[in-house]
PDB file of C-alpha atoms and ligand atoms in Angstrom:
ATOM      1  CA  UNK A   1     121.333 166.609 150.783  1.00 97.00           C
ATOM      2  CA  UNK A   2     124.618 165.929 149.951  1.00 98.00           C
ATOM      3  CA  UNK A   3     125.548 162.631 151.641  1.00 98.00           C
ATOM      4  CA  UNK A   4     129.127 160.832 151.435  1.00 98.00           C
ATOM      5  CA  UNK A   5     129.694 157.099 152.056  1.00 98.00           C
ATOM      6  CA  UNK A   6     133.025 156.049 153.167  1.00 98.00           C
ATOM      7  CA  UNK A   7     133.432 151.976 153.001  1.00 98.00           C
ATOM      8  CA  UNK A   8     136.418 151.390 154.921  1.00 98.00           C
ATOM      9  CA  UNK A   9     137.830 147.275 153.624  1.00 98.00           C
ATOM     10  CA  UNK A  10     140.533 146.693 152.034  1.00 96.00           C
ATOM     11  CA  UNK A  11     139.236 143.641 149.746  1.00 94.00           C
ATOM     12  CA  UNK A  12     137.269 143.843 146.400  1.00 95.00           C
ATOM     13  CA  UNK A  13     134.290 141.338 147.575  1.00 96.00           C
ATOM     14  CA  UNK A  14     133.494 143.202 150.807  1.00 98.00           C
ATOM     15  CA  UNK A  15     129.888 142.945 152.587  1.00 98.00           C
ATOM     16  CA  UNK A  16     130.518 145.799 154.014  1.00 98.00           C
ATOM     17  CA  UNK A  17     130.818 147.837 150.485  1.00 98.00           C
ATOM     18  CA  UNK A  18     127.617 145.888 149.395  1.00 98.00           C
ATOM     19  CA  UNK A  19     125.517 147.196 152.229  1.00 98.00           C
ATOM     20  CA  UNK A  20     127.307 150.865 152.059  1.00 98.00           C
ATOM     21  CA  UNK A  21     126.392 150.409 148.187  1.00 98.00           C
ATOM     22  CA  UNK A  22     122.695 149.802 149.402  1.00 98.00           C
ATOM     23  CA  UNK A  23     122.705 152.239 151.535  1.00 98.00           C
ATOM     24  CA  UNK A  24     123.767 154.508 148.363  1.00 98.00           C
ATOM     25  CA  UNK A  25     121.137 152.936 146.547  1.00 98.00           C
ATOM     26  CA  UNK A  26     118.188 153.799 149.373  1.00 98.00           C
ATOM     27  CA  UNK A  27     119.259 157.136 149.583  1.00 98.00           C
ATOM     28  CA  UNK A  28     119.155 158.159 145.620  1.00 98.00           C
ATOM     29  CA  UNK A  29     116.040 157.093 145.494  1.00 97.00           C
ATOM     30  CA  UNK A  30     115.229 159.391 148.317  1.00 96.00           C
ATOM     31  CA  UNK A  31     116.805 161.614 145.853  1.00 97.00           C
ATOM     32  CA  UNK A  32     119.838 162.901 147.362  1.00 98.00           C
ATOM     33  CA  UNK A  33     123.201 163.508 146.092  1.00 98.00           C
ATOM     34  CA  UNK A  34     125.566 160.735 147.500  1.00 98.00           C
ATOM     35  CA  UNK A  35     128.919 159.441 147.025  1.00 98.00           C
ATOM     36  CA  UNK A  36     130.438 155.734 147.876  1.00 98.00           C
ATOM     37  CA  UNK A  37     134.613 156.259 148.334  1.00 98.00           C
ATOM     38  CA  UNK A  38     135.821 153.072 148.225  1.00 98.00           C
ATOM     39  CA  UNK A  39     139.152 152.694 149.867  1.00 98.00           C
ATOM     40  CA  UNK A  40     139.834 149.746 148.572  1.00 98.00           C
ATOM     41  CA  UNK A  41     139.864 150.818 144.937  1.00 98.00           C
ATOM     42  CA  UNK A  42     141.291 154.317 146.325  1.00 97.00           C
ATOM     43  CA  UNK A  43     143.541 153.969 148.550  1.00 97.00           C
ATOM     44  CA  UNK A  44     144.448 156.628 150.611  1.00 97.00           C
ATOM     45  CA  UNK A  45     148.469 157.116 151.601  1.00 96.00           C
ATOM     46  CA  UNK A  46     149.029 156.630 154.969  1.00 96.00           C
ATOM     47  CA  UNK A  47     148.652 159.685 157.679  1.00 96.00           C
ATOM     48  CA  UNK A  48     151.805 161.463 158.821  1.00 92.00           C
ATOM     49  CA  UNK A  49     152.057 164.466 161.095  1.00 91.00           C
ATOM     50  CA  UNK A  50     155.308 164.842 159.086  1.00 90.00           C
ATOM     51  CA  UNK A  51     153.583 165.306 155.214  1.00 85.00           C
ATOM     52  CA  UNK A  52     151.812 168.660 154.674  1.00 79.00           C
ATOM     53  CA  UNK A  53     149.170 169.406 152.555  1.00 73.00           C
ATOM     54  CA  UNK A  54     147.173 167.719 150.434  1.00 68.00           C
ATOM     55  CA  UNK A  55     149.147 166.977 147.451  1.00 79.00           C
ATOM     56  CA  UNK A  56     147.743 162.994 147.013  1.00 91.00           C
ATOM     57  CA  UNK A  57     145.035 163.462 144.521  1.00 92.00           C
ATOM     58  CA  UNK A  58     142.967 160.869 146.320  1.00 95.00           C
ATOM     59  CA  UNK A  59     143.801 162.472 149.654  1.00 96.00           C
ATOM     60  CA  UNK A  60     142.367 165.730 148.267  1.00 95.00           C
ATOM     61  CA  UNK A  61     138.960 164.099 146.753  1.00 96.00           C
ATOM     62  CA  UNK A  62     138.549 162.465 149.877  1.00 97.00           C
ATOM     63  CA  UNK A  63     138.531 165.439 152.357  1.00 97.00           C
ATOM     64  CA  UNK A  64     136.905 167.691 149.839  1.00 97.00           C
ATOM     65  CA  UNK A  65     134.202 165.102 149.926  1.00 98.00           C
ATOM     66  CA  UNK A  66     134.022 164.953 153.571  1.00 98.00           C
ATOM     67  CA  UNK A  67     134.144 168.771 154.050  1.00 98.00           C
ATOM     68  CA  UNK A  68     131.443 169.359 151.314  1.00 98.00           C
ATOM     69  CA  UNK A  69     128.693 166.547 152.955  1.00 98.00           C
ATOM     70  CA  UNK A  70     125.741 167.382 154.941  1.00 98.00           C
ATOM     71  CA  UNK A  71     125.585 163.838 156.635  1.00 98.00           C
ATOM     72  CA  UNK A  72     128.324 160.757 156.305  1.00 98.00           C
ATOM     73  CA  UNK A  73     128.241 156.777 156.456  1.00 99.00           C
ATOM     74  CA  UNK A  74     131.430 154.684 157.813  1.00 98.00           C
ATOM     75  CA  UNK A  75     131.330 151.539 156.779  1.00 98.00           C
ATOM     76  CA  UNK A  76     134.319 149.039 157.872  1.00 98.00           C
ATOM     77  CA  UNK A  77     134.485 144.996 158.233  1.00 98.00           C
ATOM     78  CA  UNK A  78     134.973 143.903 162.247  1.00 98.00           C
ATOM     79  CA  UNK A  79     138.501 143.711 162.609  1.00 98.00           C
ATOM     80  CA  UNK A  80     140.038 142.539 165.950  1.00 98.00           C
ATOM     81  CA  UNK A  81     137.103 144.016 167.447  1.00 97.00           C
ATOM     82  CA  UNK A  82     137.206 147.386 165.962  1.00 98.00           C
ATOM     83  CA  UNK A  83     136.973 149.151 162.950  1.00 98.00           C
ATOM     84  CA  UNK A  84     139.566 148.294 159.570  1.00 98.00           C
ATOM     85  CA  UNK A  85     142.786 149.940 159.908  1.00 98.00           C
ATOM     86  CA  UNK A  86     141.585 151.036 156.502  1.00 98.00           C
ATOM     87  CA  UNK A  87     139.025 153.376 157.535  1.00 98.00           C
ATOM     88  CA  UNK A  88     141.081 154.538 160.488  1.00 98.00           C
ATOM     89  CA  UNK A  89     143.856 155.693 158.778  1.00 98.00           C
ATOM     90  CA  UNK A  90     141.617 157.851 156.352  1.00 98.00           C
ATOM     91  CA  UNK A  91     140.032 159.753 159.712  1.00 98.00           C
ATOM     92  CA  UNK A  92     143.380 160.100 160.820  1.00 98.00           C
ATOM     93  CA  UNK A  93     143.705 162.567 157.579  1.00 97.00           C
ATOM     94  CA  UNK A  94     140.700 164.610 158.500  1.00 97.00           C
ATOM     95  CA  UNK A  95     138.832 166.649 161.913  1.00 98.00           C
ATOM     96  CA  UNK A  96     135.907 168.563 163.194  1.00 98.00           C
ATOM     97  CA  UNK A  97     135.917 170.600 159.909  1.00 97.00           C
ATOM     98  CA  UNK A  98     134.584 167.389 158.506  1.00 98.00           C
ATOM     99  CA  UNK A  99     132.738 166.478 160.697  1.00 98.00           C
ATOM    100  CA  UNK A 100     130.748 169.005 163.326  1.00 97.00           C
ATOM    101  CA  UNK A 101     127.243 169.000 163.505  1.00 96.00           C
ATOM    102  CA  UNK A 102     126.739 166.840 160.541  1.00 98.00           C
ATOM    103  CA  UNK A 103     124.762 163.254 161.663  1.00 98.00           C
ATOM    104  CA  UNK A 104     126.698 160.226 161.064  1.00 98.00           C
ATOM    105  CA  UNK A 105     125.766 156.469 160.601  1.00 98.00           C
ATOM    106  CA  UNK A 106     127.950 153.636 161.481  1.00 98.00           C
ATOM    107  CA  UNK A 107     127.507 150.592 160.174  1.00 98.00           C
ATOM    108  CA  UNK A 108     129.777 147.061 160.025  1.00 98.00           C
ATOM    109  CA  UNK A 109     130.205 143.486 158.917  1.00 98.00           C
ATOM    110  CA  UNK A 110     131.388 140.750 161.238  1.00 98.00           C
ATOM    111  CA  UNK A 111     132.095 137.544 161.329  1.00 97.00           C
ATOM    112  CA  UNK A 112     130.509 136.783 164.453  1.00 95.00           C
ATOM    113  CA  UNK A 113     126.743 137.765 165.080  1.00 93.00           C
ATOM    114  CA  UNK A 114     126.878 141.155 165.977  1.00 93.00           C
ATOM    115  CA  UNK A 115     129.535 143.905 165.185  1.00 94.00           C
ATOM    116  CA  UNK A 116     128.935 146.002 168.303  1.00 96.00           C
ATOM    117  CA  UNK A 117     132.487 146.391 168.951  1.00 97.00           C
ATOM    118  CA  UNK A 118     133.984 148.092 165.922  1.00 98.00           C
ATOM    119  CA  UNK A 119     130.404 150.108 165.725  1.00 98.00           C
ATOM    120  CA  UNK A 120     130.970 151.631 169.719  1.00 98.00           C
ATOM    121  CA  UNK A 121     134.704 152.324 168.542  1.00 98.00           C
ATOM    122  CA  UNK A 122     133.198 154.293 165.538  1.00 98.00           C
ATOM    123  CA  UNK A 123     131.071 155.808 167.533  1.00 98.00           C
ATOM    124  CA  UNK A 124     133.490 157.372 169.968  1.00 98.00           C
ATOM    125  CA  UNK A 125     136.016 158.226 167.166  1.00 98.00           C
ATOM    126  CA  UNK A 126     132.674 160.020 165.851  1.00 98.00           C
ATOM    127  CA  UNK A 127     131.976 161.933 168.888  1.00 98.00           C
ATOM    128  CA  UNK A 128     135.763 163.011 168.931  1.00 98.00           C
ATOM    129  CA  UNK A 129     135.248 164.595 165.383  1.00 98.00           C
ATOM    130  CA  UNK A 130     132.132 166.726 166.895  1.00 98.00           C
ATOM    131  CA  UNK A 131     129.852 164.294 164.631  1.00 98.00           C
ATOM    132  CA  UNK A 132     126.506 163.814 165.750  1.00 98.00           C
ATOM    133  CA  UNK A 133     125.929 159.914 165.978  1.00 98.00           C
ATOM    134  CA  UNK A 134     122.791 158.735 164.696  1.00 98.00           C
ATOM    135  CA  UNK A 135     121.565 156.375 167.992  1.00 97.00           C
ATOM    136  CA  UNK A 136     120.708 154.122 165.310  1.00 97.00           C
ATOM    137  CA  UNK A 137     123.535 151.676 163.335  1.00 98.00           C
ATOM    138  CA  UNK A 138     123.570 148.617 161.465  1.00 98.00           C
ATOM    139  CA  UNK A 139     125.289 145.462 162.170  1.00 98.00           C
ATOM    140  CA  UNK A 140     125.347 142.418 159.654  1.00 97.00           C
ATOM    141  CA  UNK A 141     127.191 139.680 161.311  1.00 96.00           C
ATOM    142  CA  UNK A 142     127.242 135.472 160.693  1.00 95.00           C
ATOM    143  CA  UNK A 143     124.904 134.238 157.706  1.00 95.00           C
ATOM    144  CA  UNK A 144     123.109 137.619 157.703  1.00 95.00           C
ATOM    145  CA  UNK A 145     126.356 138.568 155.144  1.00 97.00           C
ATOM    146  CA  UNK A 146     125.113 136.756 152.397  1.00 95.00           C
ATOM    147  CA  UNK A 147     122.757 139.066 151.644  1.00 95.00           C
ATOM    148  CA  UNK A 148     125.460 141.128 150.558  1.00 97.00           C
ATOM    149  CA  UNK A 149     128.122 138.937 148.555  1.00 95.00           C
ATOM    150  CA  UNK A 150     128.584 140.865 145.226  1.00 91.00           C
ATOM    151  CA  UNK A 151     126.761 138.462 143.445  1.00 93.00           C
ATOM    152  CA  UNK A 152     123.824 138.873 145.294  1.00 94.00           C
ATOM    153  CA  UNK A 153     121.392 141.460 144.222  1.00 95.00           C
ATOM    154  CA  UNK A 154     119.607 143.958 146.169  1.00 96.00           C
ATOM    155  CA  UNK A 155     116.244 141.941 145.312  1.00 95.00           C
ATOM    156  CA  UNK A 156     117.803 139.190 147.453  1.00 92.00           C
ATOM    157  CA  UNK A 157     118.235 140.727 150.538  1.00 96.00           C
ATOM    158  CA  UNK A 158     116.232 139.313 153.410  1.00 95.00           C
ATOM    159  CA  UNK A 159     113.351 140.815 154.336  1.00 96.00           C
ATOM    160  CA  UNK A 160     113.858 141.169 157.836  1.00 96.00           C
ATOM    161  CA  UNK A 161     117.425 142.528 157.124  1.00 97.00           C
ATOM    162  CA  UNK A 162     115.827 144.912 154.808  1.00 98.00           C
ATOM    163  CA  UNK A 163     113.354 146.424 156.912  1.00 98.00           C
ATOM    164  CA  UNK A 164     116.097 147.101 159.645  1.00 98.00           C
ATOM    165  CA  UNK A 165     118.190 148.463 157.028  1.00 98.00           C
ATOM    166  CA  UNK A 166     115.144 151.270 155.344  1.00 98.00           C
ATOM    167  CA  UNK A 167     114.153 152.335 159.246  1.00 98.00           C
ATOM    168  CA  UNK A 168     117.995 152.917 160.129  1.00 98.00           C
ATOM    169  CA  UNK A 169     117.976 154.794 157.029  1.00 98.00           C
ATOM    170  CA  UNK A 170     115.221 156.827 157.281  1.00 98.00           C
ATOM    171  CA  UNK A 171     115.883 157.851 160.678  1.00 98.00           C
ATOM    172  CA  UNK A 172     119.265 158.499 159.841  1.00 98.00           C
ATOM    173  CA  UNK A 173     118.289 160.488 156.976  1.00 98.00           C
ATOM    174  CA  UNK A 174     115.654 162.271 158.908  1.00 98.00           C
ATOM    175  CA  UNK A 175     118.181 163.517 161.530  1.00 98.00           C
ATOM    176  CA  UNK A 176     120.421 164.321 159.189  1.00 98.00           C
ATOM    177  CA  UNK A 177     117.629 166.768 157.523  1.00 97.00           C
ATOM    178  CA  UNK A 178     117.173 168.327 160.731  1.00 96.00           C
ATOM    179  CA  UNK A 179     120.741 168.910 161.768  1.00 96.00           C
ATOM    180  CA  UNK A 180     121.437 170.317 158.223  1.00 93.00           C
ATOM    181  CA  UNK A 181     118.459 172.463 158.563  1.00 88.00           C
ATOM    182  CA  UNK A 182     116.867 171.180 155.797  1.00 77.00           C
ATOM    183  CA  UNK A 183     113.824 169.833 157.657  1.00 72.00           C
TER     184      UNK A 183
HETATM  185  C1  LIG B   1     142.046 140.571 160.620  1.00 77.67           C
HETATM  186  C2  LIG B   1     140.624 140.135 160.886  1.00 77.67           C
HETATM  187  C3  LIG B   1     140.086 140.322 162.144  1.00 77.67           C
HETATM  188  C4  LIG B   1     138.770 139.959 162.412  1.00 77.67           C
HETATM  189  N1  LIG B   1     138.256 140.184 163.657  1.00 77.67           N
HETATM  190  C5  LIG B   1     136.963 139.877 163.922  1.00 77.67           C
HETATM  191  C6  LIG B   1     136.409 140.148 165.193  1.00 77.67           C
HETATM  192  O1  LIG B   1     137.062 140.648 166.098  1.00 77.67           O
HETATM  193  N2  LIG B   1     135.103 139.836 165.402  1.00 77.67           N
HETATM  194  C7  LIG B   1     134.331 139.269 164.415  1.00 77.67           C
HETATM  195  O2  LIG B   1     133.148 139.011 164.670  1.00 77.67           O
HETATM  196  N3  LIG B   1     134.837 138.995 163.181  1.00 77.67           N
HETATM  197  C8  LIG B   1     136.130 139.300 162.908  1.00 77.67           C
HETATM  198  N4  LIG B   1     136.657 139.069 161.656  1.00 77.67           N
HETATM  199  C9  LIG B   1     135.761 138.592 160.587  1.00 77.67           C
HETATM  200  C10 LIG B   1     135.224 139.784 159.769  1.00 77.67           C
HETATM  201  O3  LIG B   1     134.634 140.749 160.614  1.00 77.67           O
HETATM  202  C11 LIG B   1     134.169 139.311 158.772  1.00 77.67           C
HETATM  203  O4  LIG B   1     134.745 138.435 157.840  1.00 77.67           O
HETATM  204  C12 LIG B   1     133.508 140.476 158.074  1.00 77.67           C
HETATM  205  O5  LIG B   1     132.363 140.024 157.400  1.00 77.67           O
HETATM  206  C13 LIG B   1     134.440 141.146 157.100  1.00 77.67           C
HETATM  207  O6  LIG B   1     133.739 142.233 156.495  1.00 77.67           O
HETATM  208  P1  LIG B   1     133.858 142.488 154.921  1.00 77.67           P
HETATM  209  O7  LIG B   1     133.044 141.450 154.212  1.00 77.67           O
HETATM  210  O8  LIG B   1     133.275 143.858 154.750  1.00 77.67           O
HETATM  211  O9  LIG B   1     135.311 142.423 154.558  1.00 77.67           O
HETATM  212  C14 LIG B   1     137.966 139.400 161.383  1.00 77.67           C
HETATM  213  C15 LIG B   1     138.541 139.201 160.101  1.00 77.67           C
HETATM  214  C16 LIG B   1     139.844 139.564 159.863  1.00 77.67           C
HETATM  215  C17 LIG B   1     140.424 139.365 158.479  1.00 77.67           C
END
């Protein structure tokens, strides 16, 4: 399957990005096609009913990307107890093209312990898009983070943290087979 990863900070050291990066990792092993966009090392312009088109190159990468995936992953930091403004603002630029049918995964970083806020937001943004939530999300919040500073490897991730993370995953991945009709 063809699976795109969108990791919605806006900072270069982001847990978030590490775990969507781990997710990446889980998946190729699983041996399907995925892609991380990064918005913080491509920014997307902000959305404008008033701009038509899709003249930004990184505008156009990002919905072809969105429109060509069998199954996505949002990934955003906790912010003000929602998702980044980041990740927002690049759903602003796309719809249910992008989105029906296909299974989606949510999953956040927060500074407190769990990120249930900004993941229920997702969630209903999701449902708005005719995405098919996976019930399933993850949440890394408090000292469960440094499992995913940058200069921690995937080796180092708890083992508790990590066996949430591969049954999200799989499930995810196994609804995502079935609503593609691969399965
Ligand atoms: C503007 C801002 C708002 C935040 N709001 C919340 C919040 O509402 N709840 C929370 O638990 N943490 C909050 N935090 C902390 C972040 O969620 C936390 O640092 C998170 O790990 C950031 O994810 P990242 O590592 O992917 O950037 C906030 C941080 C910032 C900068």
């Amino acid at each position: 399957m063809k699976i795109t990863i969108v990791a919605g900070s806006n900072h270069s050291a982001a847990t978030s990005t590490r775990l969507a990066a781990y997710i990446q990792h889980l998946a190729m092993q699983e041996q399907h096609d995925v892609a991380l966009l990064d918005l913080f090392r491509t920014p997307l312009p902000f959305y404008s009913p008033e701009v038509e088109g899709d003249t930004h190159p990184a505008l156009e990468a990002f919905k072809r990307a969105m429109l060509s995936a069998d199954a996505i992953v949002l990934a955003t930091p906790e912010y003000h107890s929602g998702m980044s403004g980041v990740l927002k603002n690049a759903l602003d630029h796309v719809g249910q093209d992008h989105f029906k049918n296909k299974a989606v995964l949510s999953i956040s970083s927060s500074g407190g312990a769990v990120a249930v806020s900004s993941l229920t937001q997702m969630q209903t943004t999701v449902r708005n898009l005719h995405g098919i939530n996976c019930p399933e999300w993850i949440s890394i919040g408090g000292d469960q983070r440094k499992s995913f500073r940058v200069d921690a490897s995937f080796e180092d991730i708890q083992p508790d943290i990590d066996k949430r993370i591969r049954r999200v995953v799989g499930s995810f991945l196994t609804l995502a087979e079935q609503l593609s009709g691969r399965a």
